[in-house]
Amino acid sequence: MTMKTTIMTGILGLAGVAHFSRPALFDSIVPPQLGNPRFWTYASGIAELGCAGLMANAGTRRLGGAASAALMVGVFPANIYTVVKHWDDPRGRAIALARLPLQIPLIWASAAIAADTD
């Protein structure tokens, strides 16, 4: 497993565990239009753990990379919602805005793993 795959597997694995150990933190960034935040918190945690597991296995690594890239794109609206939610709080807004570009390298790394260019 390359360093990129190891890092992505670790990020997704830790994030997945965090969804279950600190769910309220993740509930708070679920856009209200989606309904029950705890459902989405747990569903995204399961998805992150699943992607990490797929990437950790050489036989399913490319599928894991593709699934991870799709997941990173899929959760992006929550990051935008967080910016909007914290717009009137300068510190919260700055943190939320700083997170937005961090999705790009995560998507890129996942896509590279999927393309087997990792």
Short mmCIF file of N, CA and C in Angstrom, two decimals:
data_model
loop_
_atom_site.label_atom_id
_atom_site.label_comp_id
_atom_site.label_asym_id
_atom_site.label_seq_id
_atom_site.Cartn_x
_atom_site.Cartn_y
_atom_site.Cartn_z
N MET A 1 0.86 -1.17 0.00
CA MET A 1 0.00 0.00 0.00
C MET A 1 0.91 1.24 0.00
N THR A 2 0.60 2.18 -0.88
CA THR A 2 1.42 3.39 -0.97
C THR A 2 1.07 4.36 0.15
N MET A 3 1.88 5.38 0.29
CA MET A 3 1.66 6.38 1.33
C MET A 3 0.31 7.08 1.14
N LYS A 4 -0.05 7.42 -0.11
CA LYS A 4 -1.32 8.09 -0.37
C LYS A 4 -2.49 7.22 0.07
N THR A 5 -2.42 5.95 -0.26
CA THR A 5 -3.50 5.03 0.12
C THR A 5 -3.55 4.88 1.64
N THR A 6 -2.40 4.77 2.26
CA THR A 6 -2.34 4.64 3.72
C THR A 6 -2.95 5.86 4.38
N ILE A 7 -2.61 7.04 3.88
CA ILE A 7 -3.14 8.28 4.46
C ILE A 7 -4.65 8.36 4.28
N MET A 8 -5.13 8.08 3.08
CA MET A 8 -6.57 8.16 2.82
C MET A 8 -7.32 7.11 3.65
N THR A 9 -6.77 5.92 3.75
CA THR A 9 -7.40 4.87 4.56
C THR A 9 -7.47 5.32 6.01
N GLY A 10 -6.39 5.90 6.51
CA GLY A 10 -6.37 6.39 7.89
C GLY A 10 -7.35 7.53 8.13
N ILE A 11 -7.38 8.49 7.21
CA ILE A 11 -8.31 9.62 7.35
C ILE A 11 -9.75 9.12 7.39
N LEU A 12 -10.10 8.28 6.45
CA LEU A 12 -11.48 7.78 6.39
C LEU A 12 -11.81 6.88 7.57
N GLY A 13 -10.86 6.07 7.98
CA GLY A 13 -11.10 5.20 9.13
C GLY A 13 -11.31 6.00 10.41
N LEU A 14 -10.45 6.98 10.64
CA LEU A 14 -10.59 7.81 11.84
C LEU A 14 -11.87 8.64 11.79
N ALA A 15 -12.17 9.21 10.63
CA ALA A 15 -13.40 10.00 10.50
C ALA A 15 -14.62 9.11 10.72
N GLY A 16 -14.59 7.90 10.19
CA GLY A 16 -15.71 6.99 10.37
C GLY A 16 -15.94 6.66 11.83
N VAL A 17 -14.87 6.38 12.55
CA VAL A 17 -14.98 6.09 13.98
C VAL A 17 -15.50 7.33 14.72
N ALA A 18 -15.03 8.51 14.33
CA ALA A 18 -15.46 9.75 14.99
C ALA A 18 -16.96 9.98 14.84
N HIS A 19 -17.53 9.54 13.73
CA HIS A 19 -18.97 9.70 13.53
C HIS A 19 -19.77 8.94 14.59
N PHE A 20 -19.21 7.87 15.10
CA PHE A 20 -19.89 7.08 16.13
C PHE A 20 -19.49 7.47 17.54
N SER A 21 -18.28 7.98 17.71
CA SER A 21 -17.83 8.35 19.06
C SER A 21 -18.22 9.78 19.43
N ARG A 22 -18.43 10.65 18.43
CA ARG A 22 -18.83 12.04 18.67
C ARG A 22 -19.91 12.46 17.68
N PRO A 23 -21.03 11.76 17.67
CA PRO A 23 -22.04 12.02 16.63
C PRO A 23 -22.64 13.42 16.65
N ALA A 24 -22.75 14.03 17.82
CA ALA A 24 -23.36 15.37 17.89
C ALA A 24 -22.60 16.38 17.05
N LEU A 25 -21.29 16.25 17.00
CA LEU A 25 -20.47 17.15 16.19
C LEU A 25 -20.87 17.06 14.72
N PHE A 26 -21.08 15.86 14.24
CA PHE A 26 -21.45 15.66 12.84
C PHE A 26 -22.92 15.97 12.59
N ASP A 27 -23.77 15.70 13.58
CA ASP A 27 -25.19 16.05 13.45
C ASP A 27 -25.35 17.53 13.16
N SER A 28 -24.49 18.34 13.77
CA SER A 28 -24.64 19.79 13.65
C SER A 28 -24.35 20.33 12.26
N ILE A 29 -23.71 19.54 11.40
CA ILE A 29 -23.40 20.04 10.05
C ILE A 29 -24.27 19.40 8.98
N VAL A 30 -25.24 18.60 9.38
CA VAL A 30 -26.17 18.01 8.41
C VAL A 30 -27.21 19.07 8.04
N PRO A 31 -27.31 19.40 6.76
CA PRO A 31 -28.33 20.38 6.36
C PRO A 31 -29.72 19.91 6.78
N PRO A 32 -30.53 20.80 7.38
CA PRO A 32 -31.83 20.39 7.89
C PRO A 32 -32.76 19.82 6.82
N GLN A 33 -32.55 20.19 5.58
CA GLN A 33 -33.40 19.68 4.50
C GLN A 33 -33.28 18.16 4.34
N LEU A 34 -32.21 17.57 4.87
CA LEU A 34 -32.00 16.13 4.74
C LEU A 34 -32.76 15.32 5.77
N GLY A 35 -33.33 15.99 6.76
CA GLY A 35 -34.08 15.25 7.77
C GLY A 35 -33.22 14.84 8.95
N ASN A 36 -33.49 13.68 9.50
CA ASN A 36 -32.85 13.18 10.72
C ASN A 36 -31.32 13.23 10.63
N PRO A 37 -30.69 14.17 11.36
CA PRO A 37 -29.23 14.29 11.27
C PRO A 37 -28.47 13.06 11.76
N ARG A 38 -28.99 12.39 12.78
CA ARG A 38 -28.27 11.23 13.31
C ARG A 38 -28.21 10.11 12.27
N PHE A 39 -29.28 9.94 11.49
CA PHE A 39 -29.26 8.96 10.42
C PHE A 39 -28.11 9.25 9.46
N TRP A 40 -27.99 10.51 9.04
CA TRP A 40 -26.95 10.88 8.07
C TRP A 40 -25.56 10.80 8.69
N THR A 41 -25.46 11.11 9.97
CA THR A 41 -24.17 10.99 10.66
C THR A 41 -23.71 9.53 10.65
N TYR A 42 -24.60 8.63 11.04
CA TYR A 42 -24.23 7.23 11.07
C TYR A 42 -24.03 6.67 9.66
N ALA A 43 -24.87 7.06 8.71
CA ALA A 43 -24.74 6.56 7.34
C ALA A 43 -23.40 7.00 6.74
N SER A 44 -23.02 8.25 6.97
CA SER A 44 -21.74 8.71 6.41
C SER A 44 -20.57 8.07 7.15
N GLY A 45 -20.73 7.79 8.45
CA GLY A 45 -19.68 7.08 9.17
C GLY A 45 -19.49 5.67 8.64
N ILE A 46 -20.59 4.99 8.37
CA ILE A 46 -20.52 3.64 7.78
C ILE A 46 -19.86 3.71 6.40
N ALA A 47 -20.24 4.72 5.62
CA ALA A 47 -19.65 4.88 4.28
C ALA A 47 -18.15 5.12 4.36
N GLU A 48 -17.72 5.96 5.31
CA GLU A 48 -16.28 6.21 5.46
C GLU A 48 -15.54 4.96 5.89
N LEU A 49 -16.08 4.22 6.84
CA LEU A 49 -15.44 2.98 7.26
C LEU A 49 -15.41 1.96 6.13
N GLY A 50 -16.49 1.90 5.36
CA GLY A 50 -16.52 0.99 4.21
C GLY A 50 -15.49 1.35 3.16
N CYS A 51 -15.38 2.64 2.86
CA CYS A 51 -14.37 3.09 1.89
C CYS A 51 -12.96 2.78 2.39
N ALA A 52 -12.72 3.02 3.66
CA ALA A 52 -11.40 2.72 4.23
C ALA A 52 -11.09 1.23 4.10
N GLY A 53 -12.08 0.40 4.41
CA GLY A 53 -11.89 -1.05 4.29
C GLY A 53 -11.62 -1.47 2.86
N LEU A 54 -12.36 -0.90 1.92
CA LEU A 54 -12.14 -1.24 0.50
C LEU A 54 -10.75 -0.82 0.05
N MET A 55 -10.30 0.34 0.48
CA MET A 55 -8.97 0.80 0.07
C MET A 55 -7.85 0.02 0.75
N ALA A 56 -8.11 -0.50 1.92
CA ALA A 56 -7.07 -1.25 2.64
C ALA A 56 -6.80 -2.60 1.99
N ASN A 57 -7.74 -3.10 1.22
CA ASN A 57 -7.62 -4.40 0.58
C ASN A 57 -7.18 -4.21 -0.88
N ALA A 58 -6.08 -4.82 -1.27
CA ALA A 58 -5.56 -4.64 -2.62
C ALA A 58 -6.57 -5.02 -3.69
N GLY A 59 -7.37 -6.04 -3.45
CA GLY A 59 -8.33 -6.50 -4.44
C GLY A 59 -9.51 -5.56 -4.67
N THR A 60 -9.78 -4.69 -3.69
CA THR A 60 -10.91 -3.77 -3.81
C THR A 60 -10.46 -2.30 -3.74
N ARG A 61 -9.17 -2.08 -3.81
CA ARG A 61 -8.61 -0.74 -3.64
C ARG A 61 -9.15 0.26 -4.65
N ARG A 62 -9.21 -0.12 -5.92
CA ARG A 62 -9.70 0.82 -6.94
C ARG A 62 -11.17 1.17 -6.70
N LEU A 63 -11.98 0.19 -6.34
CA LEU A 63 -13.38 0.46 -6.00
C LEU A 63 -13.45 1.39 -4.79
N GLY A 64 -12.62 1.14 -3.81
CA GLY A 64 -12.58 2.00 -2.63
C GLY A 64 -12.20 3.43 -2.96
N GLY A 65 -11.26 3.59 -3.87
CA GLY A 65 -10.87 4.94 -4.30
C GLY A 65 -12.02 5.65 -4.99
N ALA A 66 -12.72 4.94 -5.88
CA ALA A 66 -13.87 5.54 -6.58
C ALA A 66 -14.98 5.88 -5.59
N ALA A 67 -15.26 4.97 -4.68
CA ALA A 67 -16.30 5.22 -3.69
C ALA A 67 -15.92 6.39 -2.78
N SER A 68 -14.66 6.48 -2.43
CA SER A 68 -14.19 7.58 -1.58
C SER A 68 -14.30 8.92 -2.29
N ALA A 69 -13.93 8.95 -3.56
CA ALA A 69 -14.06 10.20 -4.32
C ALA A 69 -15.52 10.63 -4.38
N ALA A 70 -16.42 9.68 -4.64
CA ALA A 70 -17.85 9.99 -4.68
C ALA A 70 -18.34 10.47 -3.31
N LEU A 71 -17.87 9.85 -2.26
CA LEU A 71 -18.26 10.24 -0.91
C LEU A 71 -17.80 11.66 -0.60
N MET A 72 -16.56 11.98 -0.97
CA MET A 72 -16.03 13.33 -0.72
C MET A 72 -16.85 14.39 -1.46
N VAL A 73 -17.27 14.08 -2.66
CA VAL A 73 -18.13 15.00 -3.42
C VAL A 73 -19.51 15.07 -2.74
N GLY A 74 -20.01 13.93 -2.31
CA GLY A 74 -21.33 13.86 -1.71
C GLY A 74 -21.46 14.61 -0.39
N VAL A 75 -20.41 14.69 0.39
CA VAL A 75 -20.50 15.39 1.66
C VAL A 75 -20.16 16.88 1.54
N PHE A 76 -19.76 17.31 0.38
CA PHE A 76 -19.40 18.72 0.19
C PHE A 76 -20.54 19.68 0.54
N PRO A 77 -21.80 19.35 0.21
CA PRO A 77 -22.88 20.26 0.62
C PRO A 77 -22.94 20.51 2.13
N ALA A 78 -22.56 19.55 2.93
CA ALA A 78 -22.53 19.77 4.37
C ALA A 78 -21.49 20.82 4.73
N ASN A 79 -20.38 20.83 4.01
CA ASN A 79 -19.35 21.85 4.25
C ASN A 79 -19.85 23.23 3.85
N ILE A 80 -20.59 23.31 2.75
CA ILE A 80 -21.16 24.59 2.33
C ILE A 80 -22.21 25.04 3.34
N TYR A 81 -23.05 24.11 3.78
CA TYR A 81 -24.05 24.43 4.79
C TYR A 81 -23.38 24.98 6.05
N THR A 82 -22.25 24.43 6.44
CA THR A 82 -21.55 24.88 7.63
C THR A 82 -21.09 26.33 7.47
N VAL A 83 -20.62 26.69 6.28
CA VAL A 83 -20.22 28.08 6.02
C VAL A 83 -21.43 29.00 6.20
N VAL A 84 -22.55 28.63 5.58
CA VAL A 84 -23.76 29.45 5.68
C VAL A 84 -24.23 29.54 7.14
N LYS A 85 -24.21 28.43 7.82
CA LYS A 85 -24.66 28.38 9.21
C LYS A 85 -23.84 29.31 10.11
N HIS A 86 -22.54 29.40 9.85
CA HIS A 86 -21.63 30.19 10.70
C HIS A 86 -21.27 31.54 10.09
N TRP A 87 -22.01 31.98 9.10
CA TRP A 87 -21.64 33.19 8.37
C TRP A 87 -21.54 34.42 9.28
N ASP A 88 -22.38 34.52 10.28
CA ASP A 88 -22.37 35.70 11.15
C ASP A 88 -21.35 35.61 12.29
N ASP A 89 -20.67 34.50 12.39
CA ASP A 89 -19.64 34.31 13.41
C ASP A 89 -18.28 34.31 12.70
N PRO A 90 -17.50 35.39 12.81
CA PRO A 90 -16.24 35.48 12.04
C PRO A 90 -15.31 34.28 12.23
N ARG A 91 -15.17 33.81 13.45
CA ARG A 91 -14.27 32.66 13.69
C ARG A 91 -14.84 31.39 13.06
N GLY A 92 -16.12 31.13 13.31
CA GLY A 92 -16.76 29.95 12.74
C GLY A 92 -16.75 29.98 11.22
N ARG A 93 -17.01 31.16 10.66
CA ARG A 93 -17.00 31.31 9.21
C ARG A 93 -15.60 31.03 8.65
N ALA A 94 -14.57 31.57 9.30
CA ALA A 94 -13.20 31.37 8.83
C ALA A 94 -12.82 29.89 8.84
N ILE A 95 -13.19 29.20 9.90
CA ILE A 95 -12.89 27.76 9.99
C ILE A 95 -13.63 27.00 8.91
N ALA A 96 -14.92 27.31 8.76
CA ALA A 96 -15.73 26.62 7.75
C ALA A 96 -15.22 26.90 6.34
N LEU A 97 -14.85 28.13 6.06
CA LEU A 97 -14.31 28.47 4.73
C LEU A 97 -12.97 27.78 4.48
N ALA A 98 -12.16 27.66 5.53
CA ALA A 98 -10.85 27.00 5.38
C ALA A 98 -11.00 25.52 5.05
N ARG A 99 -12.10 24.91 5.50
CA ARG A 99 -12.32 23.48 5.24
C ARG A 99 -12.68 23.19 3.78
N LEU A 100 -13.32 24.16 3.13
CA LEU A 100 -13.81 23.91 1.77
C LEU A 100 -12.72 23.42 0.81
N PRO A 101 -11.59 24.13 0.71
CA PRO A 101 -10.58 23.66 -0.24
C PRO A 101 -9.89 22.36 0.16
N LEU A 102 -10.04 21.95 1.41
CA LEU A 102 -9.42 20.69 1.85
C LEU A 102 -10.06 19.47 1.19
N GLN A 103 -11.29 19.63 0.70
CA GLN A 103 -11.95 18.51 0.01
C GLN A 103 -11.23 18.18 -1.30
N ILE A 104 -10.64 19.18 -1.93
CA ILE A 104 -10.02 18.98 -3.24
C ILE A 104 -8.91 17.93 -3.19
N PRO A 105 -7.94 18.03 -2.29
CA PRO A 105 -6.91 16.98 -2.26
C PRO A 105 -7.46 15.61 -1.86
N LEU A 106 -8.52 15.59 -1.06
CA LEU A 106 -9.12 14.31 -0.69
C LEU A 106 -9.78 13.65 -1.90
N ILE A 107 -10.47 14.46 -2.69
CA ILE A 107 -11.09 13.94 -3.91
C ILE A 107 -10.00 13.50 -4.89
N TRP A 108 -8.98 14.31 -5.04
CA TRP A 108 -7.89 14.01 -5.97
C TRP A 108 -7.18 12.71 -5.58
N ALA A 109 -6.87 12.57 -4.30
CA ALA A 109 -6.17 11.36 -3.85
C ALA A 109 -7.04 10.13 -4.04
N SER A 110 -8.31 10.24 -3.73
CA SER A 110 -9.23 9.11 -3.91
C SER A 110 -9.34 8.73 -5.38
N ALA A 111 -9.44 9.73 -6.26
CA ALA A 111 -9.52 9.47 -7.70
C ALA A 111 -8.24 8.82 -8.21
N ALA A 112 -7.10 9.25 -7.69
CA ALA A 112 -5.83 8.65 -8.09
C ALA A 112 -5.75 7.18 -7.67
N ILE A 113 -6.26 6.88 -6.51
CA ILE A 113 -6.29 5.48 -6.04
C ILE A 113 -7.21 4.67 -6.95
N ALA A 114 -8.37 5.25 -7.30
CA ALA A 114 -9.31 4.56 -8.18
C ALA A 114 -8.71 4.31 -9.56
N ALA A 115 -7.91 5.26 -10.03
CA ALA A 115 -7.30 5.13 -11.36
C ALA A 115 -6.04 4.27 -11.32
N ASP A 116 -5.69 3.82 -10.13
CA ASP A 116 -4.49 3.00 -9.94
C ASP A 116 -3.23 3.74 -10.33
N THR A 117 -3.25 5.07 -10.12
CA THR A 117 -2.05 5.86 -10.36
C THR A 117 -1.39 6.22 -9.05
N ASP A 118 -1.88 5.65 -7.98
CA ASP A 118 -1.38 5.91 -6.64
C ASP A 118 0.02 5.34 -6.49
#
